[in-house]
Coordinates of C-alpha atoms and ligand atoms in Angstrom, one line a residue:
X1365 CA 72.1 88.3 96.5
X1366 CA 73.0 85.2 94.5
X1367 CA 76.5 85.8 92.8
X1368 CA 75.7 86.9 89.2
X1369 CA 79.9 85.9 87.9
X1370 CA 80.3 82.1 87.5
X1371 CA 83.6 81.8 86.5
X1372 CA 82.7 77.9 85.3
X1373 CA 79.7 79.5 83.1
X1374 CA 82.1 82.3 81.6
X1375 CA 85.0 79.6 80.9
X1376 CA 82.6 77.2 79.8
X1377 CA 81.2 79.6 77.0
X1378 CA 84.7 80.9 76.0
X1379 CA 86.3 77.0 75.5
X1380 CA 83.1 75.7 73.6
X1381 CA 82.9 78.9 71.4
X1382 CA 82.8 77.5 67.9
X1383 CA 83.9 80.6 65.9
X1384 CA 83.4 79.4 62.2
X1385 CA 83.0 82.2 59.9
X1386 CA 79.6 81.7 59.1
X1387 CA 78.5 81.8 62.9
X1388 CA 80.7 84.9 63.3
X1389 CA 78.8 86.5 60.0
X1390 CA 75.9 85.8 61.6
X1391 CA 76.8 87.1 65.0
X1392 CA 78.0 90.1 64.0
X1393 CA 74.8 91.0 61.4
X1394 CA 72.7 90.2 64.6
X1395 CA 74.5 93.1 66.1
X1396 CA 74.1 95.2 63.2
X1397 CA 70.2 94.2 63.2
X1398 CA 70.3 96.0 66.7
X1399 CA 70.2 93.1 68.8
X1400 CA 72.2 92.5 72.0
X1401 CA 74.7 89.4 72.0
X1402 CA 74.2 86.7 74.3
X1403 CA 77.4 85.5 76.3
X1404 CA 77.5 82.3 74.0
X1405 CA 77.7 84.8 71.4
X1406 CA 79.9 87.4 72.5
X1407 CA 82.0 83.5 73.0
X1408 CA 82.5 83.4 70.0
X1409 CA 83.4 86.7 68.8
X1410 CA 86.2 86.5 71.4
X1411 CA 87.5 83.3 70.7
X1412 CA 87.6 84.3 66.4
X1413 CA 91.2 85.0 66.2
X1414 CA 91.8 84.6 62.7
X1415 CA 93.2 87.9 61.2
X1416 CA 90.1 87.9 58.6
X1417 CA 87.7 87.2 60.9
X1418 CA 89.0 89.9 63.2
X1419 CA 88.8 92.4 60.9
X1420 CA 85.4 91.5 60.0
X1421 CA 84.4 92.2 63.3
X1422 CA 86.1 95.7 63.5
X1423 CA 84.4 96.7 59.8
X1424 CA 81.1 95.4 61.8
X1425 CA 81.7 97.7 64.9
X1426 CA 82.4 100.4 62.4
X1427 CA 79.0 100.0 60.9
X1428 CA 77.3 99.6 64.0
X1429 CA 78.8 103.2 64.6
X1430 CA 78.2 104.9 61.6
X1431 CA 74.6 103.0 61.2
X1432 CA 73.5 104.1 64.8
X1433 CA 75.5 106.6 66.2
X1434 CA 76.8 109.4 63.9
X1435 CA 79.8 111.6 64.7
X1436 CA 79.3 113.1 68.2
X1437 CA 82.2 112.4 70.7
X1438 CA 81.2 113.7 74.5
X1439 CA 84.4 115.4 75.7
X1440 CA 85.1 115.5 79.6
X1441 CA 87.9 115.6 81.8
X1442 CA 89.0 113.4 85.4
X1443 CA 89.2 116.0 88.1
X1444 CA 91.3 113.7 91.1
X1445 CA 89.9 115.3 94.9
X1446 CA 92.2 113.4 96.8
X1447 CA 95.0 110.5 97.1
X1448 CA 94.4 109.2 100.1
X1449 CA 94.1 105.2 100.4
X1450 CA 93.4 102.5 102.3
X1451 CA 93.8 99.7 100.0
X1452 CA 96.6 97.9 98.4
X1453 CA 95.7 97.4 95.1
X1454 CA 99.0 96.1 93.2
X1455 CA 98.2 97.9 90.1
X1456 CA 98.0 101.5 91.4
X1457 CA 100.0 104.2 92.7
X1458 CA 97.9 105.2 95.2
X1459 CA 98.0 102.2 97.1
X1460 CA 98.4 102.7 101.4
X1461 CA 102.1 101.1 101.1
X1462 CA 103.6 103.6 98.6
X1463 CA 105.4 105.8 100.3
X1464 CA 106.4 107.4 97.8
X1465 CA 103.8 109.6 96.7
X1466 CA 102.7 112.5 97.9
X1467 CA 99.0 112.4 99.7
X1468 CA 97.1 115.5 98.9
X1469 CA 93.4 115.9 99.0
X1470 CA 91.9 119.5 97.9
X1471 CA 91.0 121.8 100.2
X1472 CA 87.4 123.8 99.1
X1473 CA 89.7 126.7 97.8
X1474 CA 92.1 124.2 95.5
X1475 CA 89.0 122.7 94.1
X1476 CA 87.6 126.3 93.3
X1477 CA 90.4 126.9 91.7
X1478 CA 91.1 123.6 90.0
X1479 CA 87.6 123.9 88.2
X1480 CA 88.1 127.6 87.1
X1481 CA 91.0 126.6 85.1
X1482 CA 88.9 123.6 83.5
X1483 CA 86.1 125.8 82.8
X1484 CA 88.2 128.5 81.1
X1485 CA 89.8 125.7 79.1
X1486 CA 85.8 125.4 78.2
X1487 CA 85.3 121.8 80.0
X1488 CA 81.6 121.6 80.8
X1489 CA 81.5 117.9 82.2
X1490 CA 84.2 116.6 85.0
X1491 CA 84.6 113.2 86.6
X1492 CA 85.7 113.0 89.9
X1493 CA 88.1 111.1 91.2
X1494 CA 88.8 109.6 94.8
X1495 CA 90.8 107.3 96.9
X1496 CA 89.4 105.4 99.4
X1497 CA 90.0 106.4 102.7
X1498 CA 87.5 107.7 105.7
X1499 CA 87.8 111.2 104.9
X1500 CA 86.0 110.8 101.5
X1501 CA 82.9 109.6 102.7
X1502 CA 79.7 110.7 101.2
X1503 CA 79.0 114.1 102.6
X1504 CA 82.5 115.2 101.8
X1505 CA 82.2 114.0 98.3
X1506 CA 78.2 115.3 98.0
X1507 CA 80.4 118.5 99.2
X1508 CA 83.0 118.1 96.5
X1509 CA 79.7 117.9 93.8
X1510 CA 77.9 120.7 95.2
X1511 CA 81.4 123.0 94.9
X1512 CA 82.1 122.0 91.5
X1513 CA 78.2 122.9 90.5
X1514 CA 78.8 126.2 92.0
X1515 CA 81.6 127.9 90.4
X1516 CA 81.3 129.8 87.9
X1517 CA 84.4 131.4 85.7
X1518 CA 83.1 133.9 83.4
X1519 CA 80.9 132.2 80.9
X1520 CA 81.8 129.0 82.4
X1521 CA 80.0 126.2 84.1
X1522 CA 80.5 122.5 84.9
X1523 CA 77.0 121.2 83.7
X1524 CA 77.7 117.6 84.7
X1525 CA 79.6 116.0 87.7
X1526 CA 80.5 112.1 87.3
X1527 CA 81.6 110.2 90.0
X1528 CA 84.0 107.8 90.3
X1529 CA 84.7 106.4 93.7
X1530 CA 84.7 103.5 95.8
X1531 CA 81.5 101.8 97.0
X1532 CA 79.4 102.9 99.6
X1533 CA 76.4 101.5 101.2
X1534 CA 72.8 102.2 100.6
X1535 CA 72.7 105.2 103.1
X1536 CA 75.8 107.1 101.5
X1537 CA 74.3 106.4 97.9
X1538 CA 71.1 108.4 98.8
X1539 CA 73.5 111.1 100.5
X1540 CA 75.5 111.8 97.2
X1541 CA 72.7 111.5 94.6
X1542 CA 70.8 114.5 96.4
X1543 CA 74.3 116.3 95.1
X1544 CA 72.7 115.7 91.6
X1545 CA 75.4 113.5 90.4
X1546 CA 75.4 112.5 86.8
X1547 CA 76.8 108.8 86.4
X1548 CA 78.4 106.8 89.7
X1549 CA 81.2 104.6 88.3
X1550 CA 83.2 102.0 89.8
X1551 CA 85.2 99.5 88.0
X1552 CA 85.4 95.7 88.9
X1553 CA 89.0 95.8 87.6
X1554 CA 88.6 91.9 87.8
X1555 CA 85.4 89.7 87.0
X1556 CA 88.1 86.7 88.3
X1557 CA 87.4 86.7 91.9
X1558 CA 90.7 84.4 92.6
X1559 CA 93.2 86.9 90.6
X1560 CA 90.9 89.7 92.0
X1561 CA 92.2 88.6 95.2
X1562 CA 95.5 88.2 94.5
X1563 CA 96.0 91.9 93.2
X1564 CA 93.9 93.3 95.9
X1565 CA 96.1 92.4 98.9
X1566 CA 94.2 95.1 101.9
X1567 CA 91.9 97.4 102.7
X1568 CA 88.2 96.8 102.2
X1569 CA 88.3 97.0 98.4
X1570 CA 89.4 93.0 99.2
X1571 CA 86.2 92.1 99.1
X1572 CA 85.2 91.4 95.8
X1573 CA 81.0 90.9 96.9
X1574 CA 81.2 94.3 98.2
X1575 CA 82.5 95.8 95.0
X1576 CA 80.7 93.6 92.7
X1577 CA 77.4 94.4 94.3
X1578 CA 78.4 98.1 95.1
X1579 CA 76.0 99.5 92.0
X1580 CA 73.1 97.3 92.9
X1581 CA 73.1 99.2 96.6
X1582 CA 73.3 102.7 94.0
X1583 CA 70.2 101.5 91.9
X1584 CA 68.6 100.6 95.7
X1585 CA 69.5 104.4 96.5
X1586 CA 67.9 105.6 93.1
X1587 CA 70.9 106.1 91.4
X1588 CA 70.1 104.2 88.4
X1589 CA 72.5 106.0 86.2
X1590 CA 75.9 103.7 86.7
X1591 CA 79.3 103.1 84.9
X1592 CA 80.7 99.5 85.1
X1593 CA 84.6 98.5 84.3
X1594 CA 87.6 95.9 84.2
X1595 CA 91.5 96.9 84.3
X1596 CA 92.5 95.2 81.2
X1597 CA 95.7 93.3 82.0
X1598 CA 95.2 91.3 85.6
X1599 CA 93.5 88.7 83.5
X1600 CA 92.3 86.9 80.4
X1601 CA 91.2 89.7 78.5
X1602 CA 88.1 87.4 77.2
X1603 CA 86.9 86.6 80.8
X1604 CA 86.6 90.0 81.1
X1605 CA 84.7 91.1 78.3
X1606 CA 82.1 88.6 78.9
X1607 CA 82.2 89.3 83.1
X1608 CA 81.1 92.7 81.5
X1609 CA 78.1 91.1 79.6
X1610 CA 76.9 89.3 82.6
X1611 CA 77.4 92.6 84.5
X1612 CA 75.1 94.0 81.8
X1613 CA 72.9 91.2 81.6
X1614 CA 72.6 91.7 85.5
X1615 CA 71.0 95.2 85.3
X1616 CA 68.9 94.7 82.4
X1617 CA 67.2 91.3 84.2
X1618 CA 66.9 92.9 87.6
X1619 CA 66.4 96.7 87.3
X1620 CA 65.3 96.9 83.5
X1621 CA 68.5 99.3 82.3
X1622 CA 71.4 98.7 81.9
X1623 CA 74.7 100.5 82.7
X1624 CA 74.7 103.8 80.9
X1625 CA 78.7 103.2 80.6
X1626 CA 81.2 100.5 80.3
X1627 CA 85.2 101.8 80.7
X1628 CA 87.9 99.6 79.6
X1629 CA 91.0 100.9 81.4
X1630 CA 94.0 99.2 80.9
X1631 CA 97.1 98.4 83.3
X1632 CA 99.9 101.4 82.7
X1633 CA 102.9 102.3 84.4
X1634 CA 102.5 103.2 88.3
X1635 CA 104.5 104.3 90.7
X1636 CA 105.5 100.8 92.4
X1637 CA 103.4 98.4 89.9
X1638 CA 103.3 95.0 91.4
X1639 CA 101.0 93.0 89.1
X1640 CA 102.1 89.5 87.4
X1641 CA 102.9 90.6 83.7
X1642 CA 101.3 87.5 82.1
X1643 CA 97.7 89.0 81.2
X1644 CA 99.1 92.6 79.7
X1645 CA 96.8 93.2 76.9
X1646 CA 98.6 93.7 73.1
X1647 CA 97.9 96.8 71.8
X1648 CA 95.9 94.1 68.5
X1649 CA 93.7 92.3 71.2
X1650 CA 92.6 95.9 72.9
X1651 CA 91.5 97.2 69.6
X1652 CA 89.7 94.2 68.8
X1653 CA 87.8 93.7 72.4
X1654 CA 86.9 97.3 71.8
X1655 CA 85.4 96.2 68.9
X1656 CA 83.9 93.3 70.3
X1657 CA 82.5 95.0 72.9
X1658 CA 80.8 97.4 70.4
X1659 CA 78.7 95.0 69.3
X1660 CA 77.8 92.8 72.3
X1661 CA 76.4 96.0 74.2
X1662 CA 75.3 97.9 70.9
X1663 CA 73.2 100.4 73.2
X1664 CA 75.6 101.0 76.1
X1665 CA 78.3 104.2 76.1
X1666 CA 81.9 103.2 76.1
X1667 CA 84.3 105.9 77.9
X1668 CA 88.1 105.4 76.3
X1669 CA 90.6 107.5 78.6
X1670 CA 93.9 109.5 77.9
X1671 CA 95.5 106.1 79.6
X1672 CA 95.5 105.3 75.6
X1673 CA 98.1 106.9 73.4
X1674 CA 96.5 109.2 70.3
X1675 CA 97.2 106.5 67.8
X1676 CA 94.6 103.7 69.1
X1677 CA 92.5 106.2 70.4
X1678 CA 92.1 107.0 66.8
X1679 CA 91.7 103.7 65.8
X1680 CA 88.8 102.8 68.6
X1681 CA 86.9 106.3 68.0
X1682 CA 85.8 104.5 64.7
X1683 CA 84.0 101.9 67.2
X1684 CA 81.8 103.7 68.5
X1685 CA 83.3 105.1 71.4
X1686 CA 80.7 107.9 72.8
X1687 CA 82.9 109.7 75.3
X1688 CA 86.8 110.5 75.7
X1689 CA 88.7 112.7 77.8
X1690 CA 90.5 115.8 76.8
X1691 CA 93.4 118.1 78.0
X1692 CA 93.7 115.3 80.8
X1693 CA 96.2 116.5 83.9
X1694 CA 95.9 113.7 86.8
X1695 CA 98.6 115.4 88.7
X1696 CA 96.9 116.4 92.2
X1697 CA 96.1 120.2 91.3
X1698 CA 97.4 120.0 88.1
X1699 CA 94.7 122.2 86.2
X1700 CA 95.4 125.5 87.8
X1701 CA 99.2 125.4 87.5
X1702 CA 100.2 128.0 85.5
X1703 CA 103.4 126.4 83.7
X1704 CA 102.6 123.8 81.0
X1705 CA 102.0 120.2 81.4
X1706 CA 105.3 119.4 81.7
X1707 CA 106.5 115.4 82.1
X1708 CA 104.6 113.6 84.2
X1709 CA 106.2 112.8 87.7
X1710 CA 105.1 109.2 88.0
X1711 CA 105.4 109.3 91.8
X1712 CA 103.0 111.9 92.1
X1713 CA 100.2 110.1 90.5
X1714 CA 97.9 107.4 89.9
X1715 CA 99.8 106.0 86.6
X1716 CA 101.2 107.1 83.5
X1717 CA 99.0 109.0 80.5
X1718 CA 99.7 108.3 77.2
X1719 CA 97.3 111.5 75.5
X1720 CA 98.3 114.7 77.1
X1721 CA 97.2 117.1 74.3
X1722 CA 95.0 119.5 75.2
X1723 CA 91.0 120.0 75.1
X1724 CA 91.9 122.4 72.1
X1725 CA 93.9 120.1 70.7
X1726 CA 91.6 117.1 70.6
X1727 CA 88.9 119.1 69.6
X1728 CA 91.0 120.0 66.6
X1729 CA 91.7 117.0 65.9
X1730 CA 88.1 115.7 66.5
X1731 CA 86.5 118.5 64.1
X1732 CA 89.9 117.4 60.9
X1733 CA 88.7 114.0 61.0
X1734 CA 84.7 115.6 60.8
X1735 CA 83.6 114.3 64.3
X1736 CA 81.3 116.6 66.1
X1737 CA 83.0 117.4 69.7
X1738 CA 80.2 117.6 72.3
X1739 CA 79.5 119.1 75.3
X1740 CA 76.4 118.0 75.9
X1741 CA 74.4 117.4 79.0
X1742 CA 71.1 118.1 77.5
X1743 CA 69.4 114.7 78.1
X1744 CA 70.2 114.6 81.7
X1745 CA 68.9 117.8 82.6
X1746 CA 65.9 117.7 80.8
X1747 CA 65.2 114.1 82.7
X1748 CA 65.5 112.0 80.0
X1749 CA 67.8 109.6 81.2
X1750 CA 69.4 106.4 79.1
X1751 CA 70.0 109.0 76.2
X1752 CA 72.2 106.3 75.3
X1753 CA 69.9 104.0 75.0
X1754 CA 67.0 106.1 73.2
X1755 CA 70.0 107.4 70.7
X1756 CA 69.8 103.5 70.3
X1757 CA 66.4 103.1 69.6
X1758 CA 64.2 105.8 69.5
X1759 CA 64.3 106.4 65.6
X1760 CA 65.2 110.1 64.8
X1761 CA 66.2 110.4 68.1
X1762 CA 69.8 111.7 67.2
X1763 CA 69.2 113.8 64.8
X1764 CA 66.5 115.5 66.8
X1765 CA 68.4 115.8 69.6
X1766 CA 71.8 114.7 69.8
X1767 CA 73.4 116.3 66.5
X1768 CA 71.7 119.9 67.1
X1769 CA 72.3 119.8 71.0
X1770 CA 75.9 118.5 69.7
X1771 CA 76.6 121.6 67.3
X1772 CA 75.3 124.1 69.5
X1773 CA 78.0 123.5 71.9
X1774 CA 80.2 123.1 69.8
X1775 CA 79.8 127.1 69.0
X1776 CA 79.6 128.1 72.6
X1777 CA 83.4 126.6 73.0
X1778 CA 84.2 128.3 69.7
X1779 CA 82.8 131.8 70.9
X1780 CA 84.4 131.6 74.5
X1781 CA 87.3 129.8 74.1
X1782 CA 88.7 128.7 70.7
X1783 CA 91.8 130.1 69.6
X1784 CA 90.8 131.8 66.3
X1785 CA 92.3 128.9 63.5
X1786 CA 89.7 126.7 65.6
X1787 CA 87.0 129.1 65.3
X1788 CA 87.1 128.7 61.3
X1789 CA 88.0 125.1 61.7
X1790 CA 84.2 124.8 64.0
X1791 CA 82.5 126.6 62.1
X1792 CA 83.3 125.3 58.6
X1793 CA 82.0 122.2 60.6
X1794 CA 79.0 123.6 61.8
X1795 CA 78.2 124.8 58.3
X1796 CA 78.8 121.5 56.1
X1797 CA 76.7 119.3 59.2
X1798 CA 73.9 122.1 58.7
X1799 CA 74.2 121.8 54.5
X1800 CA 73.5 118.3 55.3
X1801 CA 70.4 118.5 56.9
X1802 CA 66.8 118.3 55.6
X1803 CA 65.4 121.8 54.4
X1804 CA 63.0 121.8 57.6
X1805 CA 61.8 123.8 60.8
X1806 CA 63.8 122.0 62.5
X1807 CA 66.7 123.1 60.6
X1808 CA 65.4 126.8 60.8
X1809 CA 65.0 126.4 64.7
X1810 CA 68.6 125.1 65.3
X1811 CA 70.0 127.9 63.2
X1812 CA 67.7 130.3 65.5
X1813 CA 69.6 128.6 68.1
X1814 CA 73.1 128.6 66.9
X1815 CA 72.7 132.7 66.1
X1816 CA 71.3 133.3 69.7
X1817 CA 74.7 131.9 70.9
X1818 CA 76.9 134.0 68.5
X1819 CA 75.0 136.8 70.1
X1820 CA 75.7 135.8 73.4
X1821 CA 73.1 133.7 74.9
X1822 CA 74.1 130.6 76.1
X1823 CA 73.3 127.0 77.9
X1824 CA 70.7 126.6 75.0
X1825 CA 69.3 123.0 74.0
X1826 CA 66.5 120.8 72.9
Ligands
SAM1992 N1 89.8 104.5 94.4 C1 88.5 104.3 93.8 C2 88.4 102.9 93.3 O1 89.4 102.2 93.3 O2 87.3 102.5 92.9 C3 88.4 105.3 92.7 C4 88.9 105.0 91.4 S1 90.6 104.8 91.0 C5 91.3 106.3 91.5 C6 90.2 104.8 89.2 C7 90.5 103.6 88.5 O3 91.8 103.7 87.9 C8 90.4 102.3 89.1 O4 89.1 101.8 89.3 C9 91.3 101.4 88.2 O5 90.5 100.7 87.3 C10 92.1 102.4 87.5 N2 93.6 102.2 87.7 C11 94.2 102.0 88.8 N3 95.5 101.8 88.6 C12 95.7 101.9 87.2 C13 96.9 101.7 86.4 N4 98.1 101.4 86.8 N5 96.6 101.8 85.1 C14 95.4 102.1 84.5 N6 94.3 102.3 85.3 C15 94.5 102.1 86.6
SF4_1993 FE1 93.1 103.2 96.2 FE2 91.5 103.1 94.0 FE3 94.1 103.1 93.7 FE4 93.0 101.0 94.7 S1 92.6 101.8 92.7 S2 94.8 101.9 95.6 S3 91.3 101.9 95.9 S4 92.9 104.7 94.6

């Protein structure tokens, strides 16, 4: 396959960007007119660094949000399998030469009991996390799947199982998406193939090809549900955001779709960090690539993570985030502990969190500042997949589906496992989002729908 990341291109688009404020304007309605942005164009919007400008370009990713998207936030939580590592990647705590940490990977009965406690929190949607290593192949992590799916803790269920691990080949991508995975993630961490080798110093996740090419042998397997990244921090944070685009651009020329998901991690605090410091992204330029991202990719899902303290997670839910994690614990076996989350011991895990409240706590907070916490994985299992991008552009398509589906579990958590000041909280929700809709069967159906869970019946969606 011909490379798709020309770092001459990328560089060539970023130092002729031209970001007057007219051609910003312009940019930024195009994105509000529903219209990807072209790498020239998502140039610019990185290169406009006046303070105006910027904010402009935040008010236009709030638009874009509030124009297309609405007030859902899909709530899920990272469930790590195992710690084991063969690579040296300079960032991470995991890597083969720490010595320092503790390798653990879940036997069958610590994962039974590890999703148990998430379901009675009332987590319906997991991600799992692995090392690389040998023993997490792709039976043992179509294994790991097929547990999760199974285990059931009174009312509870894990309705969707993400996947985030390291590349396989084409062979071990057919193996795990007979599991029924929902989205296979992996992360570029660096679209720079030079710094991406200088941060990757062993193992096979060196080779940048493999990775880089890793979701084009998923699509070959038929898993065309994928979630791209970069670790914001090993380099120019502008390379990255375009490498992204061209990532995107990628899928949509060659398989039609794009990524259902882009993640933008940034570098924390690990256990034996090792990275040169000169790339760290400013809490101001995250916001804003956020932001900028928004509206270069206006129909693609962006995952923000606990790695993000409350305070800009707040600030980047008003871009149009779609998903966050909640009542995060990355400690190996952390869920089913029974003491509180206490401090984090830094040698234990993969890096430092910055959001530990819990999933009743976001949710709390989620519902005061009248977003609509979701749980759900209705799209996928009725086969419609790229909700994301029919939420997009299918007319009607959110309030016919996403909202209802949205509000509906919403009131399963609040009958199974809100505490009861959350329950009023919900439902007071539930009841001004239902006094805003249209006087129509619709309606009439969806309040059907929401008394059949009161009364007990559950897993119900359109
Ligand atoms: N081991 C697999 C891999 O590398 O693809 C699975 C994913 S790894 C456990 C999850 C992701 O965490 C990595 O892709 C990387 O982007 C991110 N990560 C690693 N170290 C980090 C750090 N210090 N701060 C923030 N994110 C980090
Ligand atoms: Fe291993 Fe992934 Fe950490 Fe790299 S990022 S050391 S591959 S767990």
């Amino acid at each position: 396959m011909k490379p798709f990341i020309d770092p001459e291109e990328i560089w060539g688009f970023i130092n002729n960007a031209k970001p007057s404020k007219e051609r910003v304007r312009g940019i930024i309605s195009k994105s509000l007119d529903k219209q990807r942005l072209t790498m020239e164009e998502t140039a610019v919007l990185v290169q406009a660094s006046d303070p105006g400008l910027v904010e402009e370009i935040k008010e236009g990713a709030k638009i874009l949000k509030e124009k297309v998207y609405g007030q859902r936030i899909v709530l899920f939580a990272p469930l790590y399998i195992g710690n084991l590592c063969i690579n040296k990647c300079a960032y991470c705590g995991f890597k083969s030469t720490n010595k320092a940490i503790r390798r653990i990977t879940l036997t069958n009965e610590d994962l039974v009991a590890q999703v148990k406690a998430l379901e009675d929190a009332g987590q319906k949607r997991l991600i799992l996390v692995y090392g690389e290593h040998p023993t997490y192949d792709a039976r043992f992590i179509a294994e790991t799947v097929r547990i999760v799916y199974s285990v059931h803790s009174g009312p509870g269920e894990i309705r969707r199982v993400n996947i985030n691990a390291a590349p396989m080949d084409i062979d071990g991508f057919r193996i795990i998406k007979d599991s029924k995975i929902g989205t296979y993630q992996v992360f570029q961490e660096t679209y720079h193939e030079e710094t991406y080798a200088k941060v990757h110093l062993g193992g096979i996740k060196r080779n940048y090809e493999w990775r880089l090419t890793a979701l084009d042998r998923a699509q070959e397997a038929g898993i065309d549900d994928v979630g791209i990244g970069a670790l914001f921090g090993l380099y120019d944070w502008r390379f990255e955001v375009l490498g992204l685009v061209r990532h995107t651009n990628h899928f949509e020329a060659v398989y039609n779709v794009g990524p259902h998901t882009i993640s933008f991690p940034r570098i924390q605090y690990a256990s034996q960090l090792n990275i040169d410091k000169s790339h760290i992204v400013s809490d101001a330029e995250f916001t804003r690539l956020v932001a900028i991202l928004r509206l270069a990719v206006p129909y693609t899902g962006l995952i923000l993570t606990a790695r993000e303290p409350a305070s800009i997670r707040d600030e980047i839910l008003q871009f149009g985030v779609s998903q966050i994690d909640g009542g995060t614990n990355i400690e190996m076996g952390g869920y089913a502990k029974q003491e509180q989350a206490g401090a984090q011991d830094i040698d234990m895990e993969q890096f430092q969190i910055n959001d530990n409240r819990s999933l009743n706590e976001i949710m709390e907070e989620l519902i005061q500042h009248d977003y609509i916490p979701s749980f759900c994985t209705s799209c996928y299992r009725r086969g419609r997949t790229g909700e994301h991008f029919m939420e997009f552009s299918v007319p009607g398509f959110i309030k016919k589906f996403c909202q209802p589906n949205a509000l509906l579990t919403l009131a399963e958590y609040l009958e199974d496992y809100a505490p009861e000041a959350t329950r009023v909280m919900g439902y007071n929700l539930i009841q001004k989002k239902l006094a805003e809709m249209d006087e129509d069967s619709f309606k009439n159906s969806l309040t059907e729908k929401l008394d059949l869970v009161k009364e007990g019946k559950r897993d119900l969606y359109f």
